[in-house]
Short mmCIF file of C-alpha atoms in Angstrom, two decimals:
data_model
loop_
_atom_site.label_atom_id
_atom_site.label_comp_id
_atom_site.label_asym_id
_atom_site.label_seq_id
_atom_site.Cartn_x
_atom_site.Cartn_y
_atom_site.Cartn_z
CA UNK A 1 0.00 0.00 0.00
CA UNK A 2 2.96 2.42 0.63
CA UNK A 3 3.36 5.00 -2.14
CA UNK A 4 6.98 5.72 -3.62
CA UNK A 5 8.00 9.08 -1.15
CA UNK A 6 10.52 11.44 -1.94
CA UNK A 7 10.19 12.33 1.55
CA UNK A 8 13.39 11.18 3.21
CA UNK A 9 15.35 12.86 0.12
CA UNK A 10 14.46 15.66 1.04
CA UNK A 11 14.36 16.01 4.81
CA UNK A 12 17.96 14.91 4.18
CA UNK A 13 18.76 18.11 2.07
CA UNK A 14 18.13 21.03 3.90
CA UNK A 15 18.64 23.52 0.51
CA UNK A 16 16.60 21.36 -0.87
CA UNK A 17 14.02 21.41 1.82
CA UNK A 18 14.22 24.72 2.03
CA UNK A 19 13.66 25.15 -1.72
CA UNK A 20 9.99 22.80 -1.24
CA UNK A 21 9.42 24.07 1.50
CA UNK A 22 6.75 27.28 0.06
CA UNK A 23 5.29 24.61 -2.82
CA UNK A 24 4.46 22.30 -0.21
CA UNK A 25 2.68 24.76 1.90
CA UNK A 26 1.02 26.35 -0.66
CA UNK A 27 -0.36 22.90 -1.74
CA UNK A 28 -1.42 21.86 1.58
CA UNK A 29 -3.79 25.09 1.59
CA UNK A 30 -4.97 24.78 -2.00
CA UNK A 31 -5.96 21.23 -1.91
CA UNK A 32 -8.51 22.35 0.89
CA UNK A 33 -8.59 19.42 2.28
CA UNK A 34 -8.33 21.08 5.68
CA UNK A 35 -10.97 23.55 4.76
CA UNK A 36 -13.48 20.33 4.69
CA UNK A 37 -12.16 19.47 8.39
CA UNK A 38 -10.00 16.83 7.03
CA UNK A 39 -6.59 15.36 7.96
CA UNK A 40 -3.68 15.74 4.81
CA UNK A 41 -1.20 14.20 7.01
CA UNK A 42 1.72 16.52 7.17
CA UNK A 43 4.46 15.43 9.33
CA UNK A 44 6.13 18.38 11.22
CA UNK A 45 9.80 17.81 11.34
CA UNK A 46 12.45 19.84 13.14
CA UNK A 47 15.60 19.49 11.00
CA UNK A 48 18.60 19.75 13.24
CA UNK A 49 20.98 21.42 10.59
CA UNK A 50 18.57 24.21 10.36
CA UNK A 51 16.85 25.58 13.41
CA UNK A 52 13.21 26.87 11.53
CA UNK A 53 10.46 24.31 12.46
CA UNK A 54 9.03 22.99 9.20
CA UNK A 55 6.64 20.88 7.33
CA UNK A 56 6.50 18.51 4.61
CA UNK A 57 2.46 17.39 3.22
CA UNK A 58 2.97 13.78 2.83
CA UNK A 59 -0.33 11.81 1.59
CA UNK A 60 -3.91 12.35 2.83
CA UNK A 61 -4.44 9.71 5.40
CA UNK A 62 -8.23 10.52 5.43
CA UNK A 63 -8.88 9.86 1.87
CA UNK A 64 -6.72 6.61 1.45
CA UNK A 65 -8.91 4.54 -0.30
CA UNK A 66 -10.29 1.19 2.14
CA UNK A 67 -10.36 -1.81 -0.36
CA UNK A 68 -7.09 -2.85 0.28
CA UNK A 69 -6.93 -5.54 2.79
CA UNK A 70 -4.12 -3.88 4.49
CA UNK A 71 -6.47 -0.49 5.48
CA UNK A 72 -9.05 -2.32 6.13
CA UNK A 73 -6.89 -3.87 8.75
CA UNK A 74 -5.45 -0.75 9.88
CA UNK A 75 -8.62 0.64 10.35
CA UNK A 76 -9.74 -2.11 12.68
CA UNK A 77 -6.84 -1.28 14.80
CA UNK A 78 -7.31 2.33 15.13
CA UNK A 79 -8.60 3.07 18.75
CA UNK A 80 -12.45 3.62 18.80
CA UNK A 81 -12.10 7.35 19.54
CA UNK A 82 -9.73 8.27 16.62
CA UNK A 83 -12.00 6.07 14.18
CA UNK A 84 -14.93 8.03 15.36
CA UNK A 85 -13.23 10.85 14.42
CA UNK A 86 -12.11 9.34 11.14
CA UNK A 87 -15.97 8.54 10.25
CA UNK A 88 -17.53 12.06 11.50
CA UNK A 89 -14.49 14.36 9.41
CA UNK A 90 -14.94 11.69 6.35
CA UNK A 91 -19.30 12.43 7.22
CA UNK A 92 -18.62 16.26 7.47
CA UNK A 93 -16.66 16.69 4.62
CA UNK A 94 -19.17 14.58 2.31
CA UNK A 95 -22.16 17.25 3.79
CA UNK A 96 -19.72 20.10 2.86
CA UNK A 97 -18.85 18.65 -0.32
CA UNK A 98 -22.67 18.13 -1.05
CA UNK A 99 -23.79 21.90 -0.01
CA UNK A 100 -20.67 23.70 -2.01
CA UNK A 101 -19.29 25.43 1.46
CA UNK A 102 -16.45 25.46 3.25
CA UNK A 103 -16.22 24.81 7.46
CA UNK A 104 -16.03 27.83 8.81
CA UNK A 105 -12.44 29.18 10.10
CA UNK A 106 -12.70 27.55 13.73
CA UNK A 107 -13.28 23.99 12.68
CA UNK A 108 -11.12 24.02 9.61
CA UNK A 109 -8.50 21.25 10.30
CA UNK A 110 -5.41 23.21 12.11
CA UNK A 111 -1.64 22.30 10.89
CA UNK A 112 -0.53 21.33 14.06
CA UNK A 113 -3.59 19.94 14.45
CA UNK A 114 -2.87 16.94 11.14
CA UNK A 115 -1.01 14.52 11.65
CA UNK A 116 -0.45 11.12 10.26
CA UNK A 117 -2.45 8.34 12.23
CA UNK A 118 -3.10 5.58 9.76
CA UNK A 119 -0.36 5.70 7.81
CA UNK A 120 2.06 4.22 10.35
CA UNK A 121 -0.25 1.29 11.74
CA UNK A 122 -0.35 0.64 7.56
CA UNK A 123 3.36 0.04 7.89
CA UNK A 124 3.51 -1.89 10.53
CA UNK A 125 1.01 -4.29 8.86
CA UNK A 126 3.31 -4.12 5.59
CA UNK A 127 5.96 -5.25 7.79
CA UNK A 128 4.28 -7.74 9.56
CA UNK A 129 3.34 -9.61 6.22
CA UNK A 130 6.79 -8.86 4.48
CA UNK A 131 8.13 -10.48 7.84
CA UNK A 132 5.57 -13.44 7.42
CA UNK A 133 6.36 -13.92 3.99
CA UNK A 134 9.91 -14.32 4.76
CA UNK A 135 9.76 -16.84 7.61
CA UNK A 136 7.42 -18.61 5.13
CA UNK A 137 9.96 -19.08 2.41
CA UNK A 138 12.90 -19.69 4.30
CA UNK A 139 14.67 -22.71 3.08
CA UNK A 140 16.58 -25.06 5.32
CA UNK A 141 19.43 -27.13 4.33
CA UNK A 142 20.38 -29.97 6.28
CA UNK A 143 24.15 -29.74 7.49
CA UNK A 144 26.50 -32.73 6.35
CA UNK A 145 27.38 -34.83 9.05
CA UNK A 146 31.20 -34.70 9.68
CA UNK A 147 32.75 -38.17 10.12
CA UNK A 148 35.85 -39.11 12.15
#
């Protein structure tokens, strides 16, 4: 289910960084995704060359789509109260979607307020089966007996 990232090339590059930086912002807001009350899932990161706090959009864990097996697993393993919340921003957004407005300023989705919650239990399941699969293929060889 994970997406090809250049995310870790360029947290490792602070010119670079510093360069995406504005786009990636600016995208963030335009998509409006947080203007519907949902989550976009940037990731704030605090680079250690550079001391300006900063933020890189990632993927929208809110609008990954559930008929993969692996979400739909994730999703199970989301605690109740953050899957309620899932359910009422997907609910809201839908209604807002439907009427042609935007949630007002207070309940707009806040930066510091998105964060990525799905996207790492999605991982861990990755891992789990890549792990699985592995221990399922492993191939034993029988060690030649040494004589005297």
């Amino acid at each position: 289910m994970s997406t090809p990232s250049l995310a870790n090339f360029i947290r490792k590059r602070p010119a670079l960084l510093r360069w995406i930086q504005p786009i990636a912002d600016w995208y963030a807001d335009a998509a409006g995704y947080r203007k519907l009350g949902l989550r976009y899932g940037s990731i704030a990161l605090r680079n250690r060359k550079t001391p300006i706090f900063q933020q890189y959009v990632l993927m929208a864990d809110d609008l990954i789509p559930e008929e993969n097996d692996t979400v739909l697993l994730a999703l199970k393993r989301l605690p109740p109260k953050e899957a309620y919340d899932r359910v009422f921003r997907l609910r809201r957004a839908f209604q807002c979607s439907l009427a042609h407005q935007l949630l007002p300023k207070d309940q707009q989705t806040k930066p510091e307020d998105d964060y990525l919650y799905l996207t790492p239990i999605i991982k861990e399941i990755e891992a789990e089966a890549q792990e699985r699969d592995d221990l399922e293929t492993m191939v034993f060889k029988k060690r030649k007996e040494q004589q005297h």
